[in-house]
JSON list of C-alpha atoms in Angstrom, two decimals:
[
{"chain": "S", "resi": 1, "resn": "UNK", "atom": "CA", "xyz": [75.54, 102.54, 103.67]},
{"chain": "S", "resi": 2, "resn": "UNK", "atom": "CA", "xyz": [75.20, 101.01, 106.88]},
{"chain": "S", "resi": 3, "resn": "UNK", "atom": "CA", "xyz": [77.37, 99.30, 108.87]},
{"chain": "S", "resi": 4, "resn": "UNK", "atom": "CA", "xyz": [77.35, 97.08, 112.26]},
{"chain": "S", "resi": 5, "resn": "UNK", "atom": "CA", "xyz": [79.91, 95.26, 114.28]},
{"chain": "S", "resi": 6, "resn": "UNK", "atom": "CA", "xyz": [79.58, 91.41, 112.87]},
{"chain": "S", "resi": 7, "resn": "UNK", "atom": "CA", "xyz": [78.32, 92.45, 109.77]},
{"chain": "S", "resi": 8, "resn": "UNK", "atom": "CA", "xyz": [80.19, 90.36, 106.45]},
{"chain": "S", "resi": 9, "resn": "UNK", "atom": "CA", "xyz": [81.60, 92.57, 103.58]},
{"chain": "S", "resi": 10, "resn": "UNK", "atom": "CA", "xyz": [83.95, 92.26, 100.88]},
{"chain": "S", "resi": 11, "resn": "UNK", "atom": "CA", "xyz": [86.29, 95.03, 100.65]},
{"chain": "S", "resi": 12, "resn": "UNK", "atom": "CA", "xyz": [89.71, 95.55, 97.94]},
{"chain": "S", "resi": 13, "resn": "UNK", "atom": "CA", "xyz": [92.96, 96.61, 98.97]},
{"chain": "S", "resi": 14, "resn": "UNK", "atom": "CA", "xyz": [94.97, 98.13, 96.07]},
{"chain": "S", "resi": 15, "resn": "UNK", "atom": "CA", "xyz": [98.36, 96.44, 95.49]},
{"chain": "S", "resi": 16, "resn": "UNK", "atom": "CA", "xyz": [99.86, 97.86, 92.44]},
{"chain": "S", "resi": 17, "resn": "UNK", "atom": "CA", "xyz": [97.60, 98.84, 89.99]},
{"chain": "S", "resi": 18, "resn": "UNK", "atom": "CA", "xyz": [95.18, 96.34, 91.17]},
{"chain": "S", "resi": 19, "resn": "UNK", "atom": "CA", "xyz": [93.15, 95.50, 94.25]},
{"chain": "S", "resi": 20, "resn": "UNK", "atom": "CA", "xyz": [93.35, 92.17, 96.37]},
{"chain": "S", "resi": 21, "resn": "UNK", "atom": "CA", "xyz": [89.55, 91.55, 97.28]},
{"chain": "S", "resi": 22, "resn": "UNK", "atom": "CA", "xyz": [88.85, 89.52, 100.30]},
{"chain": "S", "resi": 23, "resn": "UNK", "atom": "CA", "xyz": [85.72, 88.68, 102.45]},
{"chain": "S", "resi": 24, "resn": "UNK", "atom": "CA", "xyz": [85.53, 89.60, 105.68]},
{"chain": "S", "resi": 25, "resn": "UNK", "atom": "CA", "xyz": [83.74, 90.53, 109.13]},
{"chain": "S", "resi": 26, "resn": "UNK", "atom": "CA", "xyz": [83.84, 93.63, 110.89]},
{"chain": "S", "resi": 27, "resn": "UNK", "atom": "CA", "xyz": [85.13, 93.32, 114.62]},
{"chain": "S", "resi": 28, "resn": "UNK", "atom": "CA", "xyz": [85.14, 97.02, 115.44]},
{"chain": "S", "resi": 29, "resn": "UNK", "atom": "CA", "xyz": [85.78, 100.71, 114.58]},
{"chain": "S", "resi": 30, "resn": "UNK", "atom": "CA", "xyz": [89.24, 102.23, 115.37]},
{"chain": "S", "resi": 31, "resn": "UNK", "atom": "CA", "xyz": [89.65, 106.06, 114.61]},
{"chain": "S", "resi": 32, "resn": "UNK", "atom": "CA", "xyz": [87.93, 106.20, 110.97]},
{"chain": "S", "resi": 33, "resn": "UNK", "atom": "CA", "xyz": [88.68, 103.17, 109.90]},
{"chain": "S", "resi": 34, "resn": "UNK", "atom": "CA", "xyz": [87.18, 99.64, 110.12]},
{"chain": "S", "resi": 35, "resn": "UNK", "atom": "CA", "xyz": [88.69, 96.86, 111.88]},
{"chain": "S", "resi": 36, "resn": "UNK", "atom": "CA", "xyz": [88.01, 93.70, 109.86]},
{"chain": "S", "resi": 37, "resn": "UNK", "atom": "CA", "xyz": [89.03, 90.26, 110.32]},
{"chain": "S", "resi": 38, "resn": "UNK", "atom": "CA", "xyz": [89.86, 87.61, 107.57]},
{"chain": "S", "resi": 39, "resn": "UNK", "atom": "CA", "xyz": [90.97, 84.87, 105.84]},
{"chain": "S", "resi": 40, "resn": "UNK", "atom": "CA", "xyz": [93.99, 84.57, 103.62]},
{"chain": "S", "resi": 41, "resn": "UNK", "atom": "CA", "xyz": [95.81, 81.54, 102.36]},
{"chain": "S", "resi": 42, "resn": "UNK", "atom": "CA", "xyz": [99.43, 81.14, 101.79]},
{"chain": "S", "resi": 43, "resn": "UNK", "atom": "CA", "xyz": [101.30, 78.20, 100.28]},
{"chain": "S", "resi": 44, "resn": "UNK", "atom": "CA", "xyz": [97.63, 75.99, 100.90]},
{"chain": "S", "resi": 45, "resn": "UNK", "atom": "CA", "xyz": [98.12, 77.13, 104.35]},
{"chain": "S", "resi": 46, "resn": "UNK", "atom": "CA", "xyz": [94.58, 79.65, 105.95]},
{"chain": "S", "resi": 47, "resn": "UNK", "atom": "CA", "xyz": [95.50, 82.22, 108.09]},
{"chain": "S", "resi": 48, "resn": "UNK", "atom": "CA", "xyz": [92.96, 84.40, 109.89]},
{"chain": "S", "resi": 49, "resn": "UNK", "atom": "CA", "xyz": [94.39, 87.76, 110.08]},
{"chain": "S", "resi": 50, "resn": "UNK", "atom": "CA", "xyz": [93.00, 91.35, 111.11]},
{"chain": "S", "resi": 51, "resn": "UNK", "atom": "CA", "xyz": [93.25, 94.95, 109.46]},
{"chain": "S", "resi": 52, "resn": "UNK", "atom": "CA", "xyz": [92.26, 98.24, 109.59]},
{"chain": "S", "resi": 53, "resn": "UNK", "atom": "CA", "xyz": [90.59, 99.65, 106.26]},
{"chain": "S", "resi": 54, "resn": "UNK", "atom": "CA", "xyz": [89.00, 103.26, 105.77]},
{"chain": "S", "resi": 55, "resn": "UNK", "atom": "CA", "xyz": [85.29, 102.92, 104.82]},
{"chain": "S", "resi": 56, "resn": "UNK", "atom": "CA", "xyz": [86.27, 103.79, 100.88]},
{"chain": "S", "resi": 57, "resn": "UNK", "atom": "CA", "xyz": [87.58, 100.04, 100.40]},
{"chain": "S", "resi": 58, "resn": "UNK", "atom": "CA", "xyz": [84.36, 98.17, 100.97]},
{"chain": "S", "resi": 59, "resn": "UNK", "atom": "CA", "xyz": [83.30, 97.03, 97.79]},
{"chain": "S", "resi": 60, "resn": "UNK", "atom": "CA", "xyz": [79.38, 95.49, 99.20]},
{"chain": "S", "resi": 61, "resn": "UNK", "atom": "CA", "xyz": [77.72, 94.54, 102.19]},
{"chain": "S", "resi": 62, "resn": "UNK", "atom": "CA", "xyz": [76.77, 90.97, 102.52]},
{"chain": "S", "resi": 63, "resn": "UNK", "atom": "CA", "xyz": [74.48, 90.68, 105.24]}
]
């Protein structure tokens, strides 16, 4: 799979014995990892927030 800077995925980070899937668009490479940035909402409040993921939690590419 290949991947660019600006490119949208979705990706799953496991909580529990579950994931939490979000949407997202890479902003860079850091070490191995990916640096994404998202959106999240919280009490009907959207917060953009940023992460680092390793390349096994992308779950597609979407563009």
């Amino acid at each position: 799979m290949k991947i660019k800077v600006g490119q949208k995925i979705n990706f799953g980070i496991p909580y529990f014995e579950n994931k939490l899937k979000y949407e997202g668009e890479i902003v860079g490479f850091k070490n191995s990892n990916i640096v994404v940035r998202y959106q999240t909402s919280i009490n009907l409040i959207t917060y953009q927030k940023q992460t680092e993921i390793p390349f096994s939690f992308i779950i597609n590419t979407l563009s």
